[in-house]
CSV table of N, CA and C and ligand atoms in Angstrom, one decimal:
chain,number,residue,atom,x,y,z
I,1,UNK,N,-18.0,23.8,-1.2
I,1,UNK,CA,-18.8,22.6,-0.9
I,1,UNK,C,-20.2,22.9,-0.5
I,2,UNK,N,-21.1,21.9,-0.6
I,2,UNK,CA,-22.5,22.1,-0.3
I,2,UNK,C,-22.7,21.8,1.1
I,3,UNK,N,-23.2,22.8,1.9
I,3,UNK,CA,-23.3,22.7,3.3
I,3,UNK,C,-24.7,22.9,3.8
I,4,UNK,N,-25.0,22.3,5.0
I,4,UNK,CA,-26.2,22.5,5.7
I,4,UNK,C,-26.1,22.2,7.1
I,5,UNK,N,-26.9,22.8,8.0
I,5,UNK,CA,-26.9,22.5,9.4
I,5,UNK,C,-28.1,21.6,9.7
I,6,UNK,N,-27.8,20.6,10.6
I,6,UNK,CA,-28.9,19.6,10.8
I,6,UNK,C,-28.8,19.0,12.2
I,7,UNK,N,-29.9,18.3,12.6
I,7,UNK,CA,-29.9,17.5,13.7
I,7,UNK,C,-29.9,16.0,13.2
I,8,UNK,N,-29.1,15.2,13.9
I,8,UNK,CA,-29.0,13.8,13.5
I,8,UNK,C,-29.7,13.0,14.6
I,9,UNK,N,-30.5,12.0,14.3
I,9,UNK,CA,-31.2,11.2,15.3
I,9,UNK,C,-30.2,10.1,15.8
I,10,UNK,N,-30.5,9.5,17.0
I,10,UNK,CA,-29.7,8.3,17.4
I,10,UNK,C,-30.0,7.2,16.3
I,11,UNK,N,-29.0,6.3,16.2
I,11,UNK,CA,-29.0,5.3,15.2
I,11,UNK,C,-30.3,4.4,15.2
I,12,UNK,N,-30.7,4.0,16.4
I,12,UNK,CA,-31.9,3.2,16.5
I,12,UNK,C,-33.2,3.9,16.2
I,13,UNK,N,-33.2,5.2,16.4
I,13,UNK,CA,-34.4,6.0,16.1
I,13,UNK,C,-34.5,6.1,14.6
I,14,UNK,N,-33.3,6.4,14.0
I,14,UNK,CA,-33.3,6.5,12.5
I,14,UNK,C,-33.7,5.2,11.9
I,15,UNK,N,-33.2,4.1,12.4
I,15,UNK,CA,-33.6,2.8,11.9
I,15,UNK,C,-35.1,2.5,12.0
I,16,UNK,N,-35.7,2.9,13.1
I,16,UNK,CA,-37.2,2.7,13.3
I,16,UNK,C,-37.9,3.6,12.3
I,17,UNK,N,-37.5,4.8,12.1
I,17,UNK,CA,-38.2,5.7,11.1
I,17,UNK,C,-38.0,5.2,9.7
I,18,UNK,N,-36.8,4.7,9.4
I,18,UNK,CA,-36.5,4.1,8.0
I,18,UNK,C,-37.4,2.9,7.8
I,19,UNK,N,-37.5,2.0,8.8
I,19,UNK,CA,-38.3,0.8,8.6
I,19,UNK,C,-39.8,1.2,8.4
I,20,UNK,N,-40.3,2.2,9.2
I,20,UNK,CA,-41.6,2.7,9.0
I,20,UNK,C,-41.9,3.2,7.6
I,21,UNK,N,-40.9,3.9,7.1
I,21,UNK,CA,-41.0,4.6,5.8
I,21,UNK,C,-40.9,3.6,4.6
I,22,UNK,N,-40.2,2.5,4.9
I,22,UNK,CA,-39.9,1.6,3.8
I,22,UNK,C,-41.1,0.9,3.1
I,23,UNK,N,-42.2,0.9,3.9
I,23,UNK,CA,-43.4,0.2,3.3
I,23,UNK,C,-44.3,1.2,2.6
I,24,UNK,N,-44.0,2.4,2.4
I,24,UNK,CA,-44.9,3.4,1.9
I,24,UNK,C,-44.9,3.6,0.4
I,25,UNK,N,-43.9,3.1,-0.3
I,25,UNK,CA,-43.8,3.4,-1.7
I,25,UNK,C,-43.0,4.7,-1.8
I,26,UNK,N,-42.5,5.0,-3.0
I,26,UNK,CA,-41.7,6.1,-3.2
I,26,UNK,C,-40.2,5.8,-2.8
I,27,UNK,N,-39.4,6.8,-2.6
I,27,UNK,CA,-38.0,6.6,-2.3
I,27,UNK,C,-37.8,6.9,-0.8
I,28,UNK,N,-37.7,5.8,-0.1
I,28,UNK,CA,-37.5,5.9,1.4
I,28,UNK,C,-36.1,6.4,1.6
I,29,UNK,N,-35.9,7.3,2.5
I,29,UNK,CA,-34.5,7.8,2.9
I,29,UNK,C,-33.9,6.7,3.7
I,30,UNK,N,-32.7,6.3,3.4
I,30,UNK,CA,-32.0,5.2,4.2
I,30,UNK,C,-31.7,5.8,5.6
I,31,UNK,N,-31.7,4.9,6.6
I,31,UNK,CA,-31.5,5.3,8.0
I,31,UNK,C,-30.4,6.3,8.2
I,32,UNK,N,-29.2,6.0,7.6
I,32,UNK,CA,-28.0,6.8,7.9
I,32,UNK,C,-28.1,8.2,7.3
I,33,UNK,N,-29.1,8.4,6.5
I,33,UNK,CA,-29.3,9.8,5.9
I,33,UNK,C,-30.4,10.6,6.5
I,34,UNK,N,-31.2,10.0,7.4
I,34,UNK,CA,-32.3,10.7,8.0
I,34,UNK,C,-31.8,11.8,9.0
I,35,UNK,N,-32.4,13.0,8.8
I,35,UNK,CA,-31.9,14.1,9.6
I,35,UNK,C,-33.0,15.2,9.5
I,36,UNK,N,-32.8,16.2,10.4
I,36,UNK,CA,-33.7,17.4,10.3
I,36,UNK,C,-32.9,18.6,9.9
I,37,UNK,N,-33.2,19.2,8.8
I,37,UNK,CA,-32.4,20.4,8.4
I,37,UNK,C,-32.8,21.6,9.2
I,38,UNK,N,-31.7,22.3,9.6
I,38,UNK,CA,-31.9,23.5,10.4
I,38,UNK,C,-31.7,24.8,9.5
I,39,UNK,N,-30.7,24.7,8.6
I,39,UNK,CA,-30.4,25.8,7.7
I,39,UNK,C,-29.6,25.2,6.6
I,40,UNK,N,-30.0,25.7,5.4
I,40,UNK,CA,-29.3,25.2,4.2
I,40,UNK,C,-28.5,26.3,3.6
I,41,UNK,N,-27.2,26.1,3.5
I,41,UNK,CA,-26.2,27.2,3.0
I,41,UNK,C,-26.0,27.0,1.5
I,42,UNK,N,-26.1,25.8,1.0
I,42,UNK,CA,-25.7,25.6,-0.4
I,42,UNK,C,-24.2,25.7,-0.5
I,43,UNK,N,-23.7,26.0,-1.7
I,43,UNK,CA,-22.2,26.1,-1.9
I,43,UNK,C,-21.7,27.2,-1.1
I,44,UNK,N,-20.8,26.9,-0.1
I,44,UNK,CA,-20.3,27.8,0.8
I,44,UNK,C,-19.0,27.3,1.4
I,45,UNK,N,-18.2,28.2,2.0
I,45,UNK,CA,-17.0,27.9,2.7
I,45,UNK,C,-17.4,27.6,4.2
I,46,UNK,N,-16.9,26.6,4.8
I,46,UNK,CA,-17.3,26.3,6.1
I,46,UNK,C,-16.8,27.2,7.3
I,47,UNK,N,-15.6,27.9,7.1
I,47,UNK,CA,-15.0,28.6,8.2
I,47,UNK,C,-15.9,29.5,8.9
I,48,UNK,N,-16.6,30.4,8.1
I,48,UNK,CA,-17.4,31.4,8.8
I,48,UNK,C,-18.7,30.8,9.4
I,49,UNK,N,-19.1,29.7,8.7
I,49,UNK,CA,-20.3,29.0,9.3
I,49,UNK,C,-20.0,28.4,10.6
I,50,UNK,N,-18.8,27.8,10.7
I,50,UNK,CA,-18.4,27.2,12.0
I,50,UNK,C,-18.3,28.3,13.1
I,51,UNK,N,-17.7,29.4,12.7
I,51,UNK,CA,-17.5,30.5,13.7
I,51,UNK,C,-18.9,31.0,14.1
I,52,UNK,N,-19.8,31.1,13.2
I,52,UNK,CA,-21.2,31.6,13.5
I,52,UNK,C,-21.9,30.6,14.4
I,53,UNK,N,-21.8,29.3,14.1
I,53,UNK,CA,-22.5,28.3,14.9
I,53,UNK,C,-21.9,28.3,16.3
I,54,UNK,N,-20.6,28.5,16.5
I,54,UNK,CA,-20.1,28.5,17.8
I,54,UNK,C,-20.6,29.6,18.7
I,55,UNK,N,-21.1,30.6,18.1
I,55,UNK,CA,-21.7,31.7,18.9
I,55,UNK,C,-23.1,31.4,19.4
I,56,UNK,N,-23.7,30.3,18.9
I,56,UNK,CA,-25.1,30.0,19.3
I,56,UNK,C,-25.1,29.3,20.7
I,57,UNK,N,-25.8,29.9,21.6
I,57,UNK,CA,-26.0,29.3,22.9
I,57,UNK,C,-27.4,28.9,23.0
I,58,UNK,N,-27.6,27.6,23.3
I,58,UNK,CA,-29.0,27.0,23.3
I,58,UNK,C,-29.0,25.8,24.2
I,59,UNK,N,-30.2,25.4,24.6
I,59,UNK,CA,-30.4,24.4,25.6
I,59,UNK,C,-30.6,23.0,24.9
I,60,UNK,N,-30.1,22.0,25.5
I,60,UNK,CA,-30.4,20.6,25.1
I,60,UNK,C,-31.9,20.4,25.3
I,61,UNK,N,-32.5,19.6,24.5
I,61,UNK,CA,-33.9,19.3,24.6
I,61,UNK,C,-34.2,18.0,23.9
I,62,UNK,N,-35.5,17.6,23.7
I,62,UNK,CA,-35.8,16.4,23.0
I,62,UNK,C,-36.7,16.9,21.8
I,63,UNK,N,-36.6,16.1,20.8
I,63,UNK,CA,-37.5,16.4,19.6
I,63,UNK,C,-38.6,15.3,19.6
I,64,UNK,N,-39.8,15.7,19.9
I,64,UNK,CA,-40.9,14.7,19.8
I,64,UNK,C,-41.2,14.4,18.3
I,65,UNK,N,-41.3,13.1,18.0
I,65,UNK,CA,-41.8,12.7,16.7
I,65,UNK,C,-43.2,12.2,16.9
I,66,UNK,N,-44.1,13.1,16.6
I,66,UNK,CA,-45.5,12.9,17.0
I,66,UNK,C,-46.5,12.6,15.8
I,67,UNK,N,-46.1,13.2,14.7
I,67,UNK,CA,-47.0,13.1,13.6
I,67,UNK,C,-46.3,12.8,12.3
I,68,UNK,N,-47.0,12.2,11.3
I,68,UNK,CA,-46.4,12.0,10.0
I,68,UNK,C,-47.4,12.7,9.0
I,69,UNK,N,-46.9,13.2,7.9
I,69,UNK,CA,-47.7,13.9,6.9
I,69,UNK,C,-47.2,13.7,5.5
I,70,UNK,N,-48.1,13.7,4.6
I,70,UNK,CA,-47.7,13.8,3.1
I,70,UNK,C,-47.9,15.2,2.7
I,71,UNK,N,-46.9,15.8,2.0
I,71,UNK,CA,-47.0,17.1,1.4
I,71,UNK,C,-47.0,16.9,-0.1
I,72,UNK,N,-48.1,17.4,-0.7
I,72,UNK,CA,-48.2,17.1,-2.1
I,72,UNK,C,-47.4,18.1,-2.9
I,73,UNK,N,-47.1,19.3,-2.4
I,73,UNK,CA,-46.3,20.3,-3.2
I,73,UNK,C,-44.9,19.8,-3.6
I,74,UNK,N,-44.3,19.0,-2.7
I,74,UNK,CA,-43.0,18.4,-3.0
I,74,UNK,C,-43.0,16.9,-2.9
I,75,UNK,N,-44.1,16.3,-2.7
I,75,UNK,CA,-44.3,14.8,-2.8
I,75,UNK,C,-43.4,14.1,-1.8
I,76,UNK,N,-43.3,14.6,-0.6
I,76,UNK,CA,-42.6,13.9,0.5
I,76,UNK,C,-43.5,13.5,1.6
I,77,UNK,N,-43.0,12.5,2.3
I,77,UNK,CA,-43.7,12.1,3.6
I,77,UNK,C,-42.7,12.5,4.6
I,78,UNK,N,-43.1,13.2,5.7
I,78,UNK,CA,-42.2,13.6,6.7
I,78,UNK,C,-42.9,13.2,8.1
I,79,UNK,N,-42.0,13.2,9.1
I,79,UNK,CA,-42.4,13.0,10.5
I,79,UNK,C,-41.8,14.2,11.3
I,80,UNK,N,-42.5,14.5,12.4
I,80,UNK,CA,-41.9,15.5,13.2
I,80,UNK,C,-42.8,15.9,14.4
I,81,UNK,N,-42.5,17.0,15.1
I,81,UNK,CA,-43.3,17.4,16.2
I,81,UNK,C,-44.6,18.1,15.7
I,82,UNK,N,-45.6,18.1,16.5
I,82,UNK,CA,-46.9,18.9,16.1
I,82,UNK,C,-46.6,20.3,16.1
I,83,UNK,N,-45.7,20.8,17.0
I,83,UNK,CA,-45.3,22.2,16.9
I,83,UNK,C,-43.8,22.2,17.3
I,84,UNK,N,-43.1,23.1,16.7
I,84,UNK,CA,-41.6,23.2,16.9
I,84,UNK,C,-41.4,23.5,18.4
I,85,UNK,N,-40.6,22.6,19.1
I,85,UNK,CA,-40.4,22.8,20.5
I,85,UNK,C,-39.7,24.2,20.8
I,86,UNK,N,-40.1,24.9,21.8
I,86,UNK,CA,-39.6,26.2,22.1
I,86,UNK,C,-38.1,26.3,22.1
I,87,UNK,N,-37.4,25.3,22.7
I,87,UNK,CA,-35.9,25.3,22.7
I,87,UNK,C,-35.3,25.1,21.3
I,88,UNK,N,-36.0,24.4,20.5
I,88,UNK,CA,-35.5,24.2,19.1
I,88,UNK,C,-35.7,25.5,18.4
I,89,UNK,N,-36.9,26.2,18.5
I,89,UNK,CA,-37.2,27.4,17.9
I,89,UNK,C,-36.1,28.5,18.3
I,90,UNK,N,-35.8,28.6,19.6
I,90,UNK,CA,-34.8,29.5,20.1
I,90,UNK,C,-33.5,29.2,19.4
I,91,UNK,N,-33.1,27.9,19.4
I,91,UNK,CA,-31.8,27.6,18.8
I,91,UNK,C,-31.7,27.9,17.3
I,92,UNK,N,-32.8,27.6,16.6
I,92,UNK,CA,-32.8,27.9,15.1
I,92,UNK,C,-32.8,29.4,14.9
I,93,UNK,N,-33.5,30.1,15.7
I,93,UNK,CA,-33.5,31.6,15.5
I,93,UNK,C,-32.1,32.1,15.7
I,94,UNK,N,-31.5,31.7,16.8
I,94,UNK,CA,-30.1,32.1,17.1
I,94,UNK,C,-29.1,31.7,15.9
I,95,UNK,N,-29.3,30.5,15.4
I,95,UNK,CA,-28.4,30.1,14.4
I,95,UNK,C,-28.6,30.9,13.1
I,96,UNK,N,-29.9,31.1,12.7
I,96,UNK,CA,-30.2,31.9,11.5
I,96,UNK,C,-29.7,33.3,11.7
I,97,UNK,N,-29.8,33.9,12.9
I,97,UNK,CA,-29.3,35.3,13.2
I,97,UNK,C,-27.8,35.3,13.0
I,98,UNK,N,-27.1,34.4,13.6
I,98,UNK,CA,-25.6,34.4,13.5
I,98,UNK,C,-25.2,34.1,12.0
I,99,UNK,N,-25.9,33.3,11.3
I,99,UNK,CA,-25.6,33.0,9.9
I,99,UNK,C,-25.8,34.3,9.0
I,100,UNK,N,-26.9,35.0,9.3
I,100,UNK,CA,-27.3,36.2,8.6
I,100,UNK,C,-26.2,37.3,8.9
I,101,UNK,N,-25.7,37.4,10.2
I,101,UNK,CA,-24.7,38.3,10.5
I,101,UNK,C,-23.4,38.0,9.8
I,102,UNK,N,-23.1,36.7,9.5
I,102,UNK,CA,-21.9,36.2,8.8
I,102,UNK,C,-22.1,36.3,7.3
I,103,UNK,N,-23.3,36.9,6.9
I,103,UNK,CA,-23.6,37.2,5.5
I,103,UNK,C,-23.9,35.9,4.6
I,104,UNK,N,-24.4,34.9,5.3
I,104,UNK,CA,-24.9,33.8,4.5
I,104,UNK,C,-26.4,34.1,4.1
I,105,UNK,N,-26.7,33.7,2.9
I,105,UNK,CA,-28.1,34.0,2.5
I,105,UNK,C,-28.9,32.7,2.7
I,106,UNK,N,-29.9,32.8,3.5
I,106,UNK,CA,-30.8,31.7,3.9
I,106,UNK,C,-32.1,31.8,3.2
I,107,UNK,N,-32.9,30.7,3.2
I,107,UNK,CA,-34.3,30.8,2.7
I,107,UNK,C,-35.1,31.8,3.5
I,108,UNK,N,-36.0,32.3,2.9
I,108,UNK,CA,-36.9,33.3,3.6
I,108,UNK,C,-38.1,32.6,4.3
I,109,UNK,N,-38.4,31.4,3.8
I,109,UNK,CA,-39.5,30.6,4.4
I,109,UNK,C,-39.3,30.4,5.9
I,110,UNK,N,-40.3,30.5,6.7
I,110,UNK,CA,-40.1,30.3,8.1
I,110,UNK,C,-39.7,28.8,8.3
I,111,UNK,N,-39.0,28.6,9.4
I,111,UNK,CA,-38.5,27.2,9.7
I,111,UNK,C,-39.7,26.3,10.1
I,112,UNK,N,-39.8,25.2,9.5
I,112,UNK,CA,-40.8,24.2,9.9
I,112,UNK,C,-40.1,22.9,10.2
I,113,UNK,N,-40.1,22.5,11.4
I,113,UNK,CA,-39.3,21.3,11.9
I,113,UNK,C,-40.0,20.1,11.2
I,114,UNK,N,-39.2,19.5,10.3
I,114,UNK,CA,-39.8,18.2,9.7
I,114,UNK,C,-38.6,17.3,9.3
I,115,UNK,N,-38.8,16.0,9.3
I,115,UNK,CA,-37.8,15.1,9.0
I,115,UNK,C,-38.3,14.3,7.7
I,116,UNK,N,-37.7,14.6,6.6
I,116,UNK,CA,-38.1,13.9,5.4
I,116,UNK,C,-37.8,12.4,5.4
I,117,UNK,N,-38.8,11.6,5.2
I,117,UNK,CA,-38.6,10.1,5.2
I,117,UNK,C,-38.8,9.5,3.9
I,118,UNK,N,-39.7,10.1,3.0
I,118,UNK,CA,-39.9,9.5,1.7
I,118,UNK,C,-39.9,10.6,0.7
I,119,UNK,N,-39.2,10.4,-0.4
I,119,UNK,CA,-39.2,11.4,-1.5
I,119,UNK,C,-40.0,10.7,-2.7
I,120,UNK,N,-40.5,11.5,-3.6
I,120,UNK,CA,-41.3,10.9,-4.7
I,120,UNK,C,-42.4,10.0,-4.2
I,121,UNK,N,-43.0,10.5,-3.1
I,121,UNK,CA,-44.1,9.6,-2.5
I,121,UNK,C,-45.4,9.7,-3.2
I,122,UNK,N,-46.1,8.6,-3.2
I,122,UNK,CA,-47.5,8.7,-3.7
I,122,UNK,C,-48.4,9.2,-2.6
I,123,UNK,N,-49.5,9.8,-3.0
I,123,UNK,CA,-50.4,10.2,-1.9
I,123,UNK,C,-50.9,9.0,-1.1
I,124,UNK,N,-50.6,8.9,0.1
I,124,UNK,CA,-51.0,7.7,0.9
I,124,UNK,C,-52.5,7.8,1.3
I,125,UNK,N,-53.2,6.7,1.4
I,125,UNK,CA,-54.6,6.8,1.8
I,125,UNK,C,-54.6,7.2,3.3
I,126,UNK,N,-53.8,6.5,4.1
I,126,UNK,CA,-53.7,6.8,5.5
I,126,UNK,C,-52.3,6.3,5.9
I,127,UNK,N,-51.6,7.1,6.7
I,127,UNK,CA,-50.3,6.7,7.1
I,127,UNK,C,-50.4,5.8,8.3
I,128,UNK,N,-49.6,4.8,8.4
I,128,UNK,CA,-49.6,3.9,9.6
I,128,UNK,C,-49.1,4.7,10.8
I,129,UNK,N,-49.4,4.2,12.0
I,129,UNK,CA,-48.9,4.9,13.2
I,129,UNK,C,-47.4,4.8,13.3
I,130,UNK,N,-46.8,5.9,13.7
I,130,UNK,CA,-45.4,6.0,13.9
I,130,UNK,C,-44.9,5.2,15.0
I,131,UNK,N,-43.6,4.7,14.9
I,131,UNK,CA,-43.0,4.0,16.0
I,131,UNK,C,-42.7,5.0,17.1
I,132,UNK,N,-42.5,4.5,18.3
I,132,UNK,CA,-41.9,5.3,19.4
I,132,UNK,C,-40.5,5.7,19.0
I,133,UNK,N,-40.2,7.0,19.1
I,133,UNK,CA,-38.9,7.4,18.7
I,133,UNK,C,-38.4,8.4,19.7
I,134,UNK,N,-37.2,8.1,20.3
I,134,UNK,CA,-36.5,9.0,21.2
I,134,UNK,C,-35.5,9.8,20.5
I,135,UNK,N,-35.5,11.1,20.5
I,135,UNK,CA,-34.6,11.9,19.8
I,135,UNK,C,-34.0,13.0,20.7
I,136,UNK,N,-33.0,12.7,21.5
I,136,UNK,CA,-32.4,13.7,22.3
I,136,UNK,C,-31.6,14.7,21.5
I,137,UNK,N,-31.8,16.0,21.7
I,137,UNK,CA,-31.0,17.0,20.9
I,137,UNK,C,-30.0,17.6,21.9
I,138,UNK,N,-28.8,17.1,21.7
I,138,UNK,CA,-27.7,17.6,22.6
I,138,UNK,C,-26.6,18.3,21.8
I,139,UNK,N,-26.8,18.3,20.5
I,139,UNK,CA,-25.8,19.0,19.6
I,139,UNK,C,-26.5,19.2,18.3
I,140,UNK,N,-25.9,20.1,17.5
I,140,UNK,CA,-26.3,20.2,16.1
I,140,UNK,C,-25.0,20.1,15.2
I,141,UNK,N,-25.2,19.9,14.0
I,141,UNK,CA,-24.0,19.5,13.1
I,141,UNK,C,-24.0,20.4,11.9
I,142,UNK,N,-22.8,20.7,11.4
I,142,UNK,CA,-22.6,21.2,10.1
I,142,UNK,C,-22.3,20.1,9.2
I,143,UNK,N,-23.0,19.9,8.1
I,143,UNK,CA,-22.9,18.7,7.3
I,143,UNK,C,-22.5,19.1,5.8
I,144,UNK,N,-21.7,18.3,5.2
I,144,UNK,CA,-21.3,18.5,3.8
I,144,UNK,C,-22.1,17.5,3.0
I,145,UNK,N,-22.6,17.9,1.9
I,145,UNK,CA,-23.3,17.0,1.0
I,145,UNK,C,-22.6,16.9,-0.3
I,146,UNK,N,-22.1,15.7,-0.7
I,146,UNK,CA,-21.5,15.6,-2.0
I,146,UNK,C,-22.3,14.7,-2.9
I,147,UNK,N,-22.4,15.1,-4.1
I,147,UNK,CA,-23.3,14.4,-5.1
I,147,UNK,C,-22.4,13.6,-6.0
I,148,UNK,N,-22.7,12.4,-6.2
I,148,UNK,CA,-22.0,11.6,-7.2
I,148,UNK,C,-23.0,10.7,-7.9
I,149,UNK,N,-22.5,9.7,-8.6
I,149,UNK,CA,-23.5,8.9,-9.4
I,149,UNK,C,-24.5,8.1,-8.5
I,150,UNK,N,-24.1,7.9,-7.3
I,150,UNK,CA,-25.0,7.1,-6.4
I,150,UNK,C,-25.9,8.1,-5.6
I,151,UNK,N,-26.0,9.3,-6.0
I,151,UNK,CA,-26.8,10.3,-5.3
I,151,UNK,C,-25.9,11.1,-4.3
I,152,UNK,N,-26.5,11.6,-3.2
I,152,UNK,CA,-25.8,12.4,-2.3
I,152,UNK,C,-25.2,11.6,-1.1
I,153,UNK,N,-24.1,12.0,-0.7
I,153,UNK,CA,-23.5,11.4,0.5
I,153,UNK,C,-23.2,12.6,1.5
I,154,UNK,N,-23.5,12.3,2.8
I,154,UNK,CA,-23.4,13.3,3.8
I,154,UNK,C,-22.1,13.0,4.7
I,155,UNK,N,-21.5,14.1,5.1
I,155,UNK,CA,-20.4,13.9,6.0
I,155,UNK,C,-20.4,15.0,7.1
I,156,UNK,N,-20.3,14.7,8.3
I,156,UNK,CA,-20.3,15.7,9.4
I,156,UNK,C,-19.0,16.5,9.4
I,157,UNK,N,-19.1,17.8,9.2
I,157,UNK,CA,-17.9,18.6,9.2
I,157,UNK,C,-17.6,19.1,10.6
I,158,UNK,N,-18.6,19.4,11.4
I,158,UNK,CA,-18.3,19.9,12.8
I,158,UNK,C,-19.6,19.7,13.6
I,159,UNK,N,-19.4,19.4,14.9
I,159,UNK,CA,-20.5,19.3,15.9
I,159,UNK,C,-20.5,20.5,16.8
I,160,UNK,N,-21.7,20.9,17.3
I,160,UNK,CA,-21.8,22.0,18.2
I,160,UNK,C,-22.7,21.6,19.4
I,161,UNK,N,-22.1,21.6,20.5
I,161,UNK,CA,-22.8,21.1,21.7
I,161,UNK,C,-23.8,22.1,22.2
I,162,UNK,N,-24.9,21.6,22.8
I,162,UNK,CA,-25.8,22.5,23.5
I,162,UNK,C,-25.6,22.4,25.0
I,163,UNK,N,-26.2,23.3,25.7
I,163,UNK,CA,-26.0,23.4,27.1
I,163,UNK,C,-26.9,22.4,27.9
Z,1,ATP,P1,-30.5,14.8,-3.3
Z,1,ATP,O1,-30.6,16.3,-3.7
Z,1,ATP,O2,-29.4,14.1,-4.0
Z,1,ATP,O3,-31.9,14.2,-3.4
Z,1,ATP,P2,-30.5,15.7,-0.6
Z,1,ATP,O4,-31.6,16.6,-1.0
Z,1,ATP,O5,-30.6,14.8,0.6
Z,1,ATP,O6,-30.1,14.7,-1.8
Z,1,ATP,P3,-29.0,18.1,-0.6
Z,1,ATP,O7,-29.8,18.6,-1.8
Z,1,ATP,O8,-27.6,18.4,-0.5
Z,1,ATP,O9,-29.2,16.5,-0.4
Z,1,ATP,O10,-29.8,18.7,0.7
Z,1,ATP,C1,-29.3,18.6,2.0
Z,1,ATP,C2,-30.4,19.0,2.9
Z,1,ATP,O11,-30.8,20.4,2.7
Z,1,ATP,C3,-31.7,18.2,2.7
Z,1,ATP,O12,-32.4,18.1,4.0
Z,1,ATP,C4,-32.5,19.1,1.8
Z,1,ATP,O13,-33.9,18.9,2.0
Z,1,ATP,C5,-32.1,20.5,2.2
Z,1,ATP,N1,-32.1,21.4,1.1
Z,1,ATP,C6,-31.6,21.2,-0.1
Z,1,ATP,N2,-31.8,22.2,-0.9
Z,1,ATP,C7,-32.4,23.2,-0.2
Z,1,ATP,C8,-32.8,24.5,-0.4
Z,1,ATP,N3,-32.7,25.1,-1.6
Z,1,ATP,N4,-33.4,25.2,0.6
Z,1,ATP,C9,-33.6,24.6,1.8
Z,1,ATP,N5,-33.2,23.3,2.1
Z,1,ATP,C10,-32.6,22.6,1.1
Z,2,MG,MG1,-31.7,18.0,-2.7
């Protein structure tokens, strides 16, 4: 199965981000699919990934959603923190290290905390101000992505609590 680790926003925060994104043109990500990817495993078995993630010790924190940006190389609009919060950086480094030890092959690109909100986006003239979004990070998730005729569907395989 196709697997990735992610942070999931509270329902009302996802709703606010989806509403913001829906006016921009392009393919807005529906609220229930909005997430922040921590590590992409691709086709993989979940057992070793679950064991690896259980070894990650990290602190609960908040994810500030402070800025929105259009990236022309992949034509997405994303929102996220101005800089990766130190607790998130520590958590992601630990997760990547444990996944590497479990022999998963990850991207070599450095982690950039961003939440994709629009795909196939047109270059916007100016992005409207973001809504207030509260995103407490108390856990991270292993998620399965299945692709069918309606696109991809996500399902949470396992949750990992933070301290
Ligand atoms: P679709 O591919 O149908 O548009 P999707 O991109 O949301 O849907 P997946 O391709 O399964 O679904 O991706 C799940 C998550 O992993 C997304 O956040 C996606 O951006 C990210 N992702 C997908 N492929 C890679 C990759 N090769 N490297 C890093 N992250 C990836
Ligand atoms: Mg994809």
